[in-house]
Coordinates of C-alpha atoms and ligand atoms in Angstrom, one line a residue:
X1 CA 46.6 35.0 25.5
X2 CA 49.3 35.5 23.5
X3 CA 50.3 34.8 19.9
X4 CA 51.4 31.8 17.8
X5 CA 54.6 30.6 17.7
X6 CA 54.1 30.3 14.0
X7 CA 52.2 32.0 11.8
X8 CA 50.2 30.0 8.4
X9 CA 50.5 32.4 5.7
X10 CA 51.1 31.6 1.8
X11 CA 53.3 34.8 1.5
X12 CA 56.2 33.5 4.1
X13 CA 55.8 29.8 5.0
X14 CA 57.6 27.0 3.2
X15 CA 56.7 25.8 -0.2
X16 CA 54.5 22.5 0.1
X17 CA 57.6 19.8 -0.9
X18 CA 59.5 21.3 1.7
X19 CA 57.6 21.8 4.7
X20 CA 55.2 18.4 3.3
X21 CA 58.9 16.7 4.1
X22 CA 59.1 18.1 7.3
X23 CA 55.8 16.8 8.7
X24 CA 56.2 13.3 6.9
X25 CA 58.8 12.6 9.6
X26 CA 56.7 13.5 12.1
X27 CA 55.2 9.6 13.3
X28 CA 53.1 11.0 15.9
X29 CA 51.4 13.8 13.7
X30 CA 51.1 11.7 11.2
X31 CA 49.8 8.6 13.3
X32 CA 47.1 11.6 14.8
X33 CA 45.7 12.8 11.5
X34 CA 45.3 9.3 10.4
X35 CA 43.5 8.3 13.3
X36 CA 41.0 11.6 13.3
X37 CA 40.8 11.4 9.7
X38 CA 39.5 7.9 9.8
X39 CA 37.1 8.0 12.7
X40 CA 35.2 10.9 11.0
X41 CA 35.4 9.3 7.1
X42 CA 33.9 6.0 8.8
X43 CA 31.0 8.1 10.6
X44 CA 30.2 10.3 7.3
X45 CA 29.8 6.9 5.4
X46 CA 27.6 5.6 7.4
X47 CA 25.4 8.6 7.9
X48 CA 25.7 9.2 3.9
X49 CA 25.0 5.6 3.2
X50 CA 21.6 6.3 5.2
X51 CA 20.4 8.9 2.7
X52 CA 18.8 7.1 -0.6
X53 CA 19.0 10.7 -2.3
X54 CA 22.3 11.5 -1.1
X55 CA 23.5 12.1 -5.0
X56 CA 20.6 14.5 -5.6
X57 CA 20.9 16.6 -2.9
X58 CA 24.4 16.7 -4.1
X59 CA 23.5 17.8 -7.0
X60 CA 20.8 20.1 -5.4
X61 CA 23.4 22.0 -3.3
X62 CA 25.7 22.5 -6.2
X63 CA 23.1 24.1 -8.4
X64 CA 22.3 26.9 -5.5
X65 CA 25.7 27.5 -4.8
X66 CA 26.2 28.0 -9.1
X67 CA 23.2 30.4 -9.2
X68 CA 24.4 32.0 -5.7
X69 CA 27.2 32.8 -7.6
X70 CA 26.2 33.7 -11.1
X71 CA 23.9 36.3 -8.7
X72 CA 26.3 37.0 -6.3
X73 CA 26.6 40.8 -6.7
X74 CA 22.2 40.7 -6.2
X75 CA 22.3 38.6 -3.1
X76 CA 25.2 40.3 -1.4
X77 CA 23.2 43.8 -1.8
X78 CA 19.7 42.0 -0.4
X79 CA 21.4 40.3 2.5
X80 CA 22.6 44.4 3.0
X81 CA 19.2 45.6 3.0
X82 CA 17.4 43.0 4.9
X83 CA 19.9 42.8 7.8
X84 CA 20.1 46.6 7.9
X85 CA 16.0 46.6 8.2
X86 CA 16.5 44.2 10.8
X87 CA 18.8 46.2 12.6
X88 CA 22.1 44.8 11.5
X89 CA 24.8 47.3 10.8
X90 CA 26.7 45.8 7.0
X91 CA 30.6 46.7 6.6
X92 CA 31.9 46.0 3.5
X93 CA 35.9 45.2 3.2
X94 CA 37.7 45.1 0.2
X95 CA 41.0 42.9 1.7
X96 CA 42.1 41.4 4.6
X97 CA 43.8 44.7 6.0
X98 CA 40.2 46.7 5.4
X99 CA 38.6 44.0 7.4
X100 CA 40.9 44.0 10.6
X101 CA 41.0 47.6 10.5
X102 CA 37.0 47.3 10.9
X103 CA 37.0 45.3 13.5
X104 CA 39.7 46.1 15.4
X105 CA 37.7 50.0 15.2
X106 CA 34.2 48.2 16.1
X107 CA 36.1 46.4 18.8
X108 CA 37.9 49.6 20.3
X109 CA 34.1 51.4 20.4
X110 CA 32.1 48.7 22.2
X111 CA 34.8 47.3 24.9
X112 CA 35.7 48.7 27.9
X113 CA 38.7 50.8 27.8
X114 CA 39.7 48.9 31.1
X115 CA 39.4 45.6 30.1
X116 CA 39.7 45.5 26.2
X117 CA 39.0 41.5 25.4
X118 CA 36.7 40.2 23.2
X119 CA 34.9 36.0 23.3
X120 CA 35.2 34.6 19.4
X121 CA 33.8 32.2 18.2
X122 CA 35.2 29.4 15.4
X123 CA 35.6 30.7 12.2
X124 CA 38.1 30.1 9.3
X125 CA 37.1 33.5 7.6
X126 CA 39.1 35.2 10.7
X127 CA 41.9 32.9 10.8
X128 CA 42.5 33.4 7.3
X129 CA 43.3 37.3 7.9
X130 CA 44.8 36.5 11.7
X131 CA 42.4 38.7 13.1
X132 CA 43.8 37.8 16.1
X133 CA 46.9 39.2 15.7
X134 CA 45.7 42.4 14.5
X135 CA 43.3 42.1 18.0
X136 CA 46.3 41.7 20.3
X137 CA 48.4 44.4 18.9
X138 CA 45.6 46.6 19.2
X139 CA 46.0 45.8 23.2
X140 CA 42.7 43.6 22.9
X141 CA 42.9 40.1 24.7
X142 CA 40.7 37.9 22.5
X143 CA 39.5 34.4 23.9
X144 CA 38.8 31.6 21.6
X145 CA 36.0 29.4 23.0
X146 CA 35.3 26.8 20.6
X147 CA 37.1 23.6 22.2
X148 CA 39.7 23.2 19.3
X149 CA 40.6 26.2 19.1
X150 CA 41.1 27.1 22.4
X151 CA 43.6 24.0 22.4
X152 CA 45.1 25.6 19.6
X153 CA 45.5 29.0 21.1
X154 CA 46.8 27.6 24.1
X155 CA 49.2 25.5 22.1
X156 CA 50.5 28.6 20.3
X157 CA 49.6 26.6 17.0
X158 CA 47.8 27.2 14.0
X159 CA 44.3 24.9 12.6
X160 CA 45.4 22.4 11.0
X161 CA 41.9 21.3 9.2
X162 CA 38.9 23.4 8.9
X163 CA 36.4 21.2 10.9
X164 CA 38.7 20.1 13.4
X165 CA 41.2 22.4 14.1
X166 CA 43.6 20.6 16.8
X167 CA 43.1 17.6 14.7
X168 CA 47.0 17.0 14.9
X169 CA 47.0 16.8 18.5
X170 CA 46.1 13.7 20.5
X171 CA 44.4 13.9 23.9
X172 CA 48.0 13.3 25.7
X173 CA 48.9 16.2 24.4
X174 CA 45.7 18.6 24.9
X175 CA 46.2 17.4 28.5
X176 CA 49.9 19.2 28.9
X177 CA 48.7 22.0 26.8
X178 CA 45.9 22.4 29.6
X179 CA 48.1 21.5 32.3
X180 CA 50.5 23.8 31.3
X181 CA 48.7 27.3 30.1
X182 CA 45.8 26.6 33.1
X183 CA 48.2 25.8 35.6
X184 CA 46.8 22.7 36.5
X185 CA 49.4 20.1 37.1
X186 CA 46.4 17.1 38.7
X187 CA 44.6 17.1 36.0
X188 CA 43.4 14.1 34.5
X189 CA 44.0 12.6 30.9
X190 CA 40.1 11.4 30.0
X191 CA 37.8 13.4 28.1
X192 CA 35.8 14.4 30.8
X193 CA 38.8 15.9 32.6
X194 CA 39.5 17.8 29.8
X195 CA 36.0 18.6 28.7
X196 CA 35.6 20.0 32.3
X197 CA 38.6 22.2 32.3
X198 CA 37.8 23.9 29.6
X199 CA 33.7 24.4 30.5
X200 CA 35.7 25.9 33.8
X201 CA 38.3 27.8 32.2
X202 CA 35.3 29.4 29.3
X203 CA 32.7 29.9 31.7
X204 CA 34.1 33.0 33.5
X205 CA 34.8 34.2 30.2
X206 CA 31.4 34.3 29.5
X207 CA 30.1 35.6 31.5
X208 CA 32.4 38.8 31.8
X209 CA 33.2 39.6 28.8
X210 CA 30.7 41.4 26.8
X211 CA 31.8 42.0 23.1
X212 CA 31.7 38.3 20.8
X213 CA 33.6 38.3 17.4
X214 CA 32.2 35.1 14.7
X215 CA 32.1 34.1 11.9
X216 CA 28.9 32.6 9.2
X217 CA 28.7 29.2 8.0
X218 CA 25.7 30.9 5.8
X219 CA 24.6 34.6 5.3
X220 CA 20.9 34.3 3.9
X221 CA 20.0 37.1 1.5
X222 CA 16.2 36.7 1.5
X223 CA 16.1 37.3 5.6
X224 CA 19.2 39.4 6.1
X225 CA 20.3 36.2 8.5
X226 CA 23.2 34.8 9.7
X227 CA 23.5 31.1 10.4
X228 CA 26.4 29.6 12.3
X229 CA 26.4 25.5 13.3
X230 CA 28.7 23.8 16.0
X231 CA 28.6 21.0 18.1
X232 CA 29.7 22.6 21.4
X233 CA 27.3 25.6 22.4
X234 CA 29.8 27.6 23.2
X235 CA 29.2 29.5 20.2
X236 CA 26.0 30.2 21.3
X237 CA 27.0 31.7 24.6
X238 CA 29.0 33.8 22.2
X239 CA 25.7 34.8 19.8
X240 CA 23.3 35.0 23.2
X241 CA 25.4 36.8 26.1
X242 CA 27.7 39.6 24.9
X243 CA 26.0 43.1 24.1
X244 CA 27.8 43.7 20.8
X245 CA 28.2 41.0 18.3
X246 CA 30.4 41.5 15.3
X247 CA 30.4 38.7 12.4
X248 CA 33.0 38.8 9.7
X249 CA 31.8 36.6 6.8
X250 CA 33.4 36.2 3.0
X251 CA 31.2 37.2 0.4
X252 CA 31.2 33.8 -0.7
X253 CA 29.1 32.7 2.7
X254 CA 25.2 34.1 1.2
X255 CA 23.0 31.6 0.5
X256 CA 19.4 33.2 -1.6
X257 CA 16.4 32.1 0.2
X258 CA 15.8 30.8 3.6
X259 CA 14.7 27.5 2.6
X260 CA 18.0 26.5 0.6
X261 CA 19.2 26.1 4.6
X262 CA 17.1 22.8 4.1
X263 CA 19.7 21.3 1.4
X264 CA 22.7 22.8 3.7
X265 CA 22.1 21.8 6.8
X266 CA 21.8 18.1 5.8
X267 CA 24.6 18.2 3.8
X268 CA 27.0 20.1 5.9
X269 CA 27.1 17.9 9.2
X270 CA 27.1 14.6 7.4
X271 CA 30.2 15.5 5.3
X272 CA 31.6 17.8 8.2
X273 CA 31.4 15.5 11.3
X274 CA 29.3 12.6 10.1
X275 CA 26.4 13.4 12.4
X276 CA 22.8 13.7 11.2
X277 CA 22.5 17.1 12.5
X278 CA 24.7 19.9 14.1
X279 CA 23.7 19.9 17.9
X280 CA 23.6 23.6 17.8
X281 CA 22.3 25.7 14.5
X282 CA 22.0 29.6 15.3
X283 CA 19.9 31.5 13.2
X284 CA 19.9 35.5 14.2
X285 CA 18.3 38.2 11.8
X286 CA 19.4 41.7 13.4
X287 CA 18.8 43.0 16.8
X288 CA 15.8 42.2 18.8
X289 CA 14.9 44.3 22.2
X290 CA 15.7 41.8 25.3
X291 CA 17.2 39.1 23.3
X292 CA 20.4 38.6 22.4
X293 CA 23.1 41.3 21.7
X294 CA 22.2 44.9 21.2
X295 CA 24.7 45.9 18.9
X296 CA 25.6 44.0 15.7
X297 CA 27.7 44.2 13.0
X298 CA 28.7 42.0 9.9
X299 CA 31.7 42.5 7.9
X300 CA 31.4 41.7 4.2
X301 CA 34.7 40.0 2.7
X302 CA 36.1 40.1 -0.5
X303 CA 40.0 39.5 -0.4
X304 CA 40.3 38.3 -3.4
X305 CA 36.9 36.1 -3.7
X306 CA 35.7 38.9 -6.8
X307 CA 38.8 37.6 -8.7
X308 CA 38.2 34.2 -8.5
X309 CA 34.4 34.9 -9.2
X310 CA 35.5 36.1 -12.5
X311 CA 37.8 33.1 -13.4
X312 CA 35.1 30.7 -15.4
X313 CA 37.0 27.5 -14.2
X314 CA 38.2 28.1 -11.2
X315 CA 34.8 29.9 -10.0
X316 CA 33.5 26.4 -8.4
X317 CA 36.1 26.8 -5.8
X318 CA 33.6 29.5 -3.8
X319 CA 31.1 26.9 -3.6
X320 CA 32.6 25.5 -0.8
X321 CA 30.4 25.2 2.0
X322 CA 33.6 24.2 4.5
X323 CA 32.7 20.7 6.0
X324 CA 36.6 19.3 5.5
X325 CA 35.3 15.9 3.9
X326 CA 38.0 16.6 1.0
X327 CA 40.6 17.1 3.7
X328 CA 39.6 13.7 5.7
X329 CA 39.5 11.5 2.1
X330 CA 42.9 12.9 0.6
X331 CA 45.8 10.3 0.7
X332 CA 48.3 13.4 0.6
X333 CA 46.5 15.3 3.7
X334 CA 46.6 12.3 5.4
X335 CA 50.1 11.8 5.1
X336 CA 51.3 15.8 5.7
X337 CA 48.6 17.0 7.9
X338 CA 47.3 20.8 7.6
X339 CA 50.3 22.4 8.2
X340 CA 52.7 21.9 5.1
X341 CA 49.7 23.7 3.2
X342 CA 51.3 26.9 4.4
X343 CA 47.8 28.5 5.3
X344 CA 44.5 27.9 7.0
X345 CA 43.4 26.3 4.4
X346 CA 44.6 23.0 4.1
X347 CA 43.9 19.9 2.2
X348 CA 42.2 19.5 -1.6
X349 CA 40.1 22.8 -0.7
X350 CA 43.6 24.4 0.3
X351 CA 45.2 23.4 -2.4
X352 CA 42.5 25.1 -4.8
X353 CA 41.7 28.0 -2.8
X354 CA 45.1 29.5 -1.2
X355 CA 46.7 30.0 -4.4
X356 CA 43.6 31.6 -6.4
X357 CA 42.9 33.7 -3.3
X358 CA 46.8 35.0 -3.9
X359 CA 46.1 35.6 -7.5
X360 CA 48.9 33.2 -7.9
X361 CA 51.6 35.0 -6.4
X362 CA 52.4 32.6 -3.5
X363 CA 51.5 29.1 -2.7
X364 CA 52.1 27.8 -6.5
X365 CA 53.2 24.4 -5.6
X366 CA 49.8 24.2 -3.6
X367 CA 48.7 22.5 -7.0
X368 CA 50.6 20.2 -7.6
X369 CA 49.4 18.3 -4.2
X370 CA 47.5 16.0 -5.2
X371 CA 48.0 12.5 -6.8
X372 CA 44.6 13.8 -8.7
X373 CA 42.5 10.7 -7.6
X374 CA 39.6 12.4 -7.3
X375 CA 38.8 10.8 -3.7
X376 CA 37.5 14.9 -2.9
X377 CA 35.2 15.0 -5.8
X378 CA 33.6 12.0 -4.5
X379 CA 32.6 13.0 -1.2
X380 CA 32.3 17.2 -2.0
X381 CA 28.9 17.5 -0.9
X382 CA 28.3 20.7 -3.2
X383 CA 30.2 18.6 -5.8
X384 CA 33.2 20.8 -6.5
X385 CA 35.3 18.7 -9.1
X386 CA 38.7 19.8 -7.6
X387 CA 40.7 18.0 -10.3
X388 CA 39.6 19.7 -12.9
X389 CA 40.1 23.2 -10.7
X390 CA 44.1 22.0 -9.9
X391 CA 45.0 20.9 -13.3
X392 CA 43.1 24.4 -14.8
X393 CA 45.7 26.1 -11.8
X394 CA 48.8 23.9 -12.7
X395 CA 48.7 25.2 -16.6
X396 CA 47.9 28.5 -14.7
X397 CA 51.4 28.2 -12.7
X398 CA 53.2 27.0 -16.0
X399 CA 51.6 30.5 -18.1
X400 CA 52.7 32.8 -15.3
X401 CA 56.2 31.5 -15.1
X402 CA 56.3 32.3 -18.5
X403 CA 57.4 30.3 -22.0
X404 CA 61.5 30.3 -21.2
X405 CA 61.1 28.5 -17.3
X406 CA 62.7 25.3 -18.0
X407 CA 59.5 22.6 -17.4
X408 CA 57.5 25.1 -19.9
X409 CA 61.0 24.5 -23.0
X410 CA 60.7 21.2 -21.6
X411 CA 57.0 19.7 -22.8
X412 CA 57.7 22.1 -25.9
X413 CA 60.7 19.5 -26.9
X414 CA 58.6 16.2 -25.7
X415 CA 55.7 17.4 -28.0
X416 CA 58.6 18.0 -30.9
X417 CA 59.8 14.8 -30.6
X418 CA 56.1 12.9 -30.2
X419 CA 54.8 14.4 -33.0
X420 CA 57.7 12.7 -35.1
X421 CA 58.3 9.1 -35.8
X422 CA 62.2 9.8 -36.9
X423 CA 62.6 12.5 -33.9
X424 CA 61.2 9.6 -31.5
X425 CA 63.2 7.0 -32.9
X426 CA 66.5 9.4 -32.3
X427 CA 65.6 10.3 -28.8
X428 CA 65.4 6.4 -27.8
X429 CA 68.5 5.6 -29.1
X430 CA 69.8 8.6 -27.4
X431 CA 68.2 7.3 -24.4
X432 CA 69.9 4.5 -23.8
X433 CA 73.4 5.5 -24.9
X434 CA 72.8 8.2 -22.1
X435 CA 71.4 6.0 -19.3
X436 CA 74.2 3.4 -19.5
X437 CA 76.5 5.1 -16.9
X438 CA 73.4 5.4 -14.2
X439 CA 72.0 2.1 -14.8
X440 CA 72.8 -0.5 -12.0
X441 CA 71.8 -4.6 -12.1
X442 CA 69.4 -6.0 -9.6
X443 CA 69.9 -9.7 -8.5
X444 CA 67.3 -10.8 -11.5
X445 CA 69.3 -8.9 -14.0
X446 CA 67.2 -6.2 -14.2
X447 CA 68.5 -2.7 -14.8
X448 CA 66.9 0.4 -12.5
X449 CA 68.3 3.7 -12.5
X450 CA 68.6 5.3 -9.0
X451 CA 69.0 9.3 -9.8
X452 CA 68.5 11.3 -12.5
X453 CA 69.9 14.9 -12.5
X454 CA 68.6 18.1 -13.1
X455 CA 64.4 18.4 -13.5
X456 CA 64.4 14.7 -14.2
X457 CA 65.9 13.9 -10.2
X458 CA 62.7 14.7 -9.7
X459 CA 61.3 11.4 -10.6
X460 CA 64.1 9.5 -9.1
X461 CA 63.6 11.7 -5.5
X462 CA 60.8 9.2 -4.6
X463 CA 61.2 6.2 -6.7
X464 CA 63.8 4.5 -9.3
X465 CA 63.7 4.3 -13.0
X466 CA 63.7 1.2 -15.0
X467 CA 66.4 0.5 -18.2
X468 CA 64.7 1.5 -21.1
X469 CA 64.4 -2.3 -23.0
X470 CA 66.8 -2.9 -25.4
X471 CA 64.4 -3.3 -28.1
X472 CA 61.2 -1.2 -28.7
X473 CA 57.9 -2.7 -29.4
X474 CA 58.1 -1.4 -33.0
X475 CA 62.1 -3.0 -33.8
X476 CA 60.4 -6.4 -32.7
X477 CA 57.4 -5.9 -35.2
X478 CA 59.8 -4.8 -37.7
X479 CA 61.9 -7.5 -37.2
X480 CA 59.3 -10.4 -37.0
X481 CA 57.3 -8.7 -40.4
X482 CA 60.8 -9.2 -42.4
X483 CA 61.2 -12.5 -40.9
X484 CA 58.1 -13.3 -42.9
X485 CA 55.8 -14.3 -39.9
Ligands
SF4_501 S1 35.7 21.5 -1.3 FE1 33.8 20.3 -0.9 S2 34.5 18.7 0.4 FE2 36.1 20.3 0.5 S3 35.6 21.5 2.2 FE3 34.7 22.5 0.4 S4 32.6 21.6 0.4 FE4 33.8 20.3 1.7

């Protein structure tokens, strides 16, 4: 297994205008994400629509996620001592780069110096640091077994949504993927075909290989337990099989008591995948004698979450349970697809969380996104009111660049001139002395302006300007009052 062919990080990809213009002349890519996207947004409303107290558990799963965080320092510490009672072993990393190095150590102690190669199971928490890049290069094969992902790691690619991470890739091409990295040339183009290849392909792989690397949908404080829910099962293999299980989580992932799994677990799958239930929900608390691995680890993550915990506004953002339903309902996701985002995390929850988790150095058009029509506050089943976080990170962006960048000297001179009539007045007339030149006649006679330069071409990139009338609102008035009328 080798590595990607390129590599979603916020420090060297594209800015979101340019690589978003990149993928929106991709047809196929874009005719695939709006396909996926729909299919699951028509299941979730129909499982939603089943639930007459949809909009309280709403609100229920947003008040534990608030007092998960106000407490976060309290629950992190009793998840510690509860799965070290149970015979977990807790790792705490400060970064990304303290977390590999973790693993990658655990990793190295537990394998077979022959045969270095570890099963992993999904998990977004990994992908965000590419642990599996730090893996390889520490000569360990690693083996993704989640069906997505293994397309994707086959592919060379990178997740392109957090639920569904081959979502971008139709089953034509999954088929040549398969075809081509498991040298099978016959096989067949329908699900099952493809379903079966895999099941062959994963099988052998778990049953040899005996360390497992995952990641938590929830950590439970009260227990010291670890909850992970797929579809597949082949997480599961991963959790039941190996001897030595090691689970890197963000310290965002704890949940307080074992009971608030009640609230999550209906409202993850029905926002995630629009099914009632996950198929599989794993719940393991430590070690236990003749069941299950013998050796487990859990690697607490920070990187960067603590600095976002201590931003009043944009705190909500580690609410986020990761079901994608912002990602599936956002017109400009569903246009782009996950990979102009510039990082794993893609979408309305990308756009939000990549940039905070940078502490603003990179990803600062990330943003600026989102047409801000609040379709991902409506379905956010923890109700995470990601306008409000993106316009509290666009006048972010607009402090950091500082008062002299020129959109910052810009608003200062539109708020001069709207806080005076005469100043208004001046820049109108202005106006249209200094449109004349760029304004061209349609057939009707009307007068649209085309490009703008400077900041303004901005405006004109995507659509044209109309001639400012010849007479304002206000001349009329003043005109018709001295008429008399
Ligand atoms: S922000 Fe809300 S809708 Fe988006 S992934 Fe997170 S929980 Fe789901």
């Amino acid at each position: 297994m080798s590595s990607f062919n390129i590599l979603l990080d916020p420090k060297t990809s594209p800015t979101f205008p340019i690589a978003a213009r990149a993928a929106l002349g991709d047809t196929q890519l874009r005719k695939n994400v709006r396909h996926a996207t729909e299919v699951i947004q028509n299941k979730r409303a129909r499982v939603v629509g089943e639930m007459p107290d949809w909009q309280q558990l709403r609100e229920t799963g947003k008040q534990i996620r608030q007092h998960t965080m106000a407490h976060l320092d309290f629950y992190l510490e009793e998840f510690e001592r509860n799965c070290t009672r149970a015979g977990g072993k807790v790792h705490w990393a400060r970064d990304g780069e303290e977390a590999k190095r973790i693993a990658t150590q655990l990793v190295k102690e537990h394998v077979s110096p022959d045969s270095p190669e570890v099963i992993k199971i999904k998990s977004m928490t990994t992908e965000e640091i590419h642990l599996n890049l730090a893996l390889e290069a520490a000569g360990i094969r690693v083996y993704e077994t989640d069906l997505a992902e293994l397309i994707i790691q086959l592919g060379h690619d990178q997740p392109s949504h957090i639920v569904v991470p081959a979502l971008h890739k139709n089953r034509q091409q999954i088929r040549e993927i398969f075809q081509r990295e498991m040298n099978l040339p016959a096989l067949g183009e329908k699900p099952q075909d493809l379903a079966d290849a895999a099941r062959r392909f994963l099988r052998e792989k778990f049953l040899r290989v005996d360390t497992a690397v995952s990641g938590a949908n929830f950590l439970i404080a009260e227990t010291g337990s670890v909850t992970i829910v797929e579809s597949e099962g082949n997480g599961r293999m991963c959790l039941t099989l190996p001897d030595t299980l090691i689970t890197i989580a963000g310290i965002d992932k704890v949940l307080p008591r074992f009971v608030d799994l009640e609230v999550m677990l209906q409202l993850l799958p029905r926002s995630a995948t629009g099914e009632r239930m996950n198929p599989y929900n794993s719940i393991w608390t430590g070690v236990r004698p003749g069941d299950g691995p013998r050796n487990f680890h859990v690697i607490l993550m920070d990187n960067a979450r603590t600095e976002v915990l201590a931003d009043a506004e944009g705190r909500q953002t580690l609410n986020c349970i990761r079901c994608g339903a912002c990602q599936n309902a956002c017109p400009v996701y569903r246009q782009t697809g996950g990979h102009a985002y510039g990082s794993v995390y893609a979408g309305p929850i990308g756009a939000i969380l990549t940039p905070q988790l940078q502490q603003l150095h990179h990803a600062q058009t990330l943003p600026y996104a989102s047409s801000l029509c609040g379709a991902c506050y409506e379905v956010c089943p923890v109700k995470i009111n990601i306008p409000e976080v993106l316009i509290h990170l666009r006048n972010k962006v607009v402090k950091q660049k500082g008062p002299l960048n020129p959109e910052a000297i810009a608003m200062k001179t539109m708020g001069a001139i709207f806080r005076s009539e005469r100043r208004f007045r001046a820049a109108q007339r202005l106006g249209r002395i200094a449109e004349t030149p760029l304004v061209r006649k349609d057939g009707s006679g009307e007068g649209w302006i085309g490009w703008l330069p400077g900041l303004l071409g901005g405006w004109t990139q995507v659509r044209d300007l109309r001639e400012m009338p010849k007479e304002t609102f206000r001349d009329w008035w003043e005109k018709r009052s001295s008429h008399g009328r």
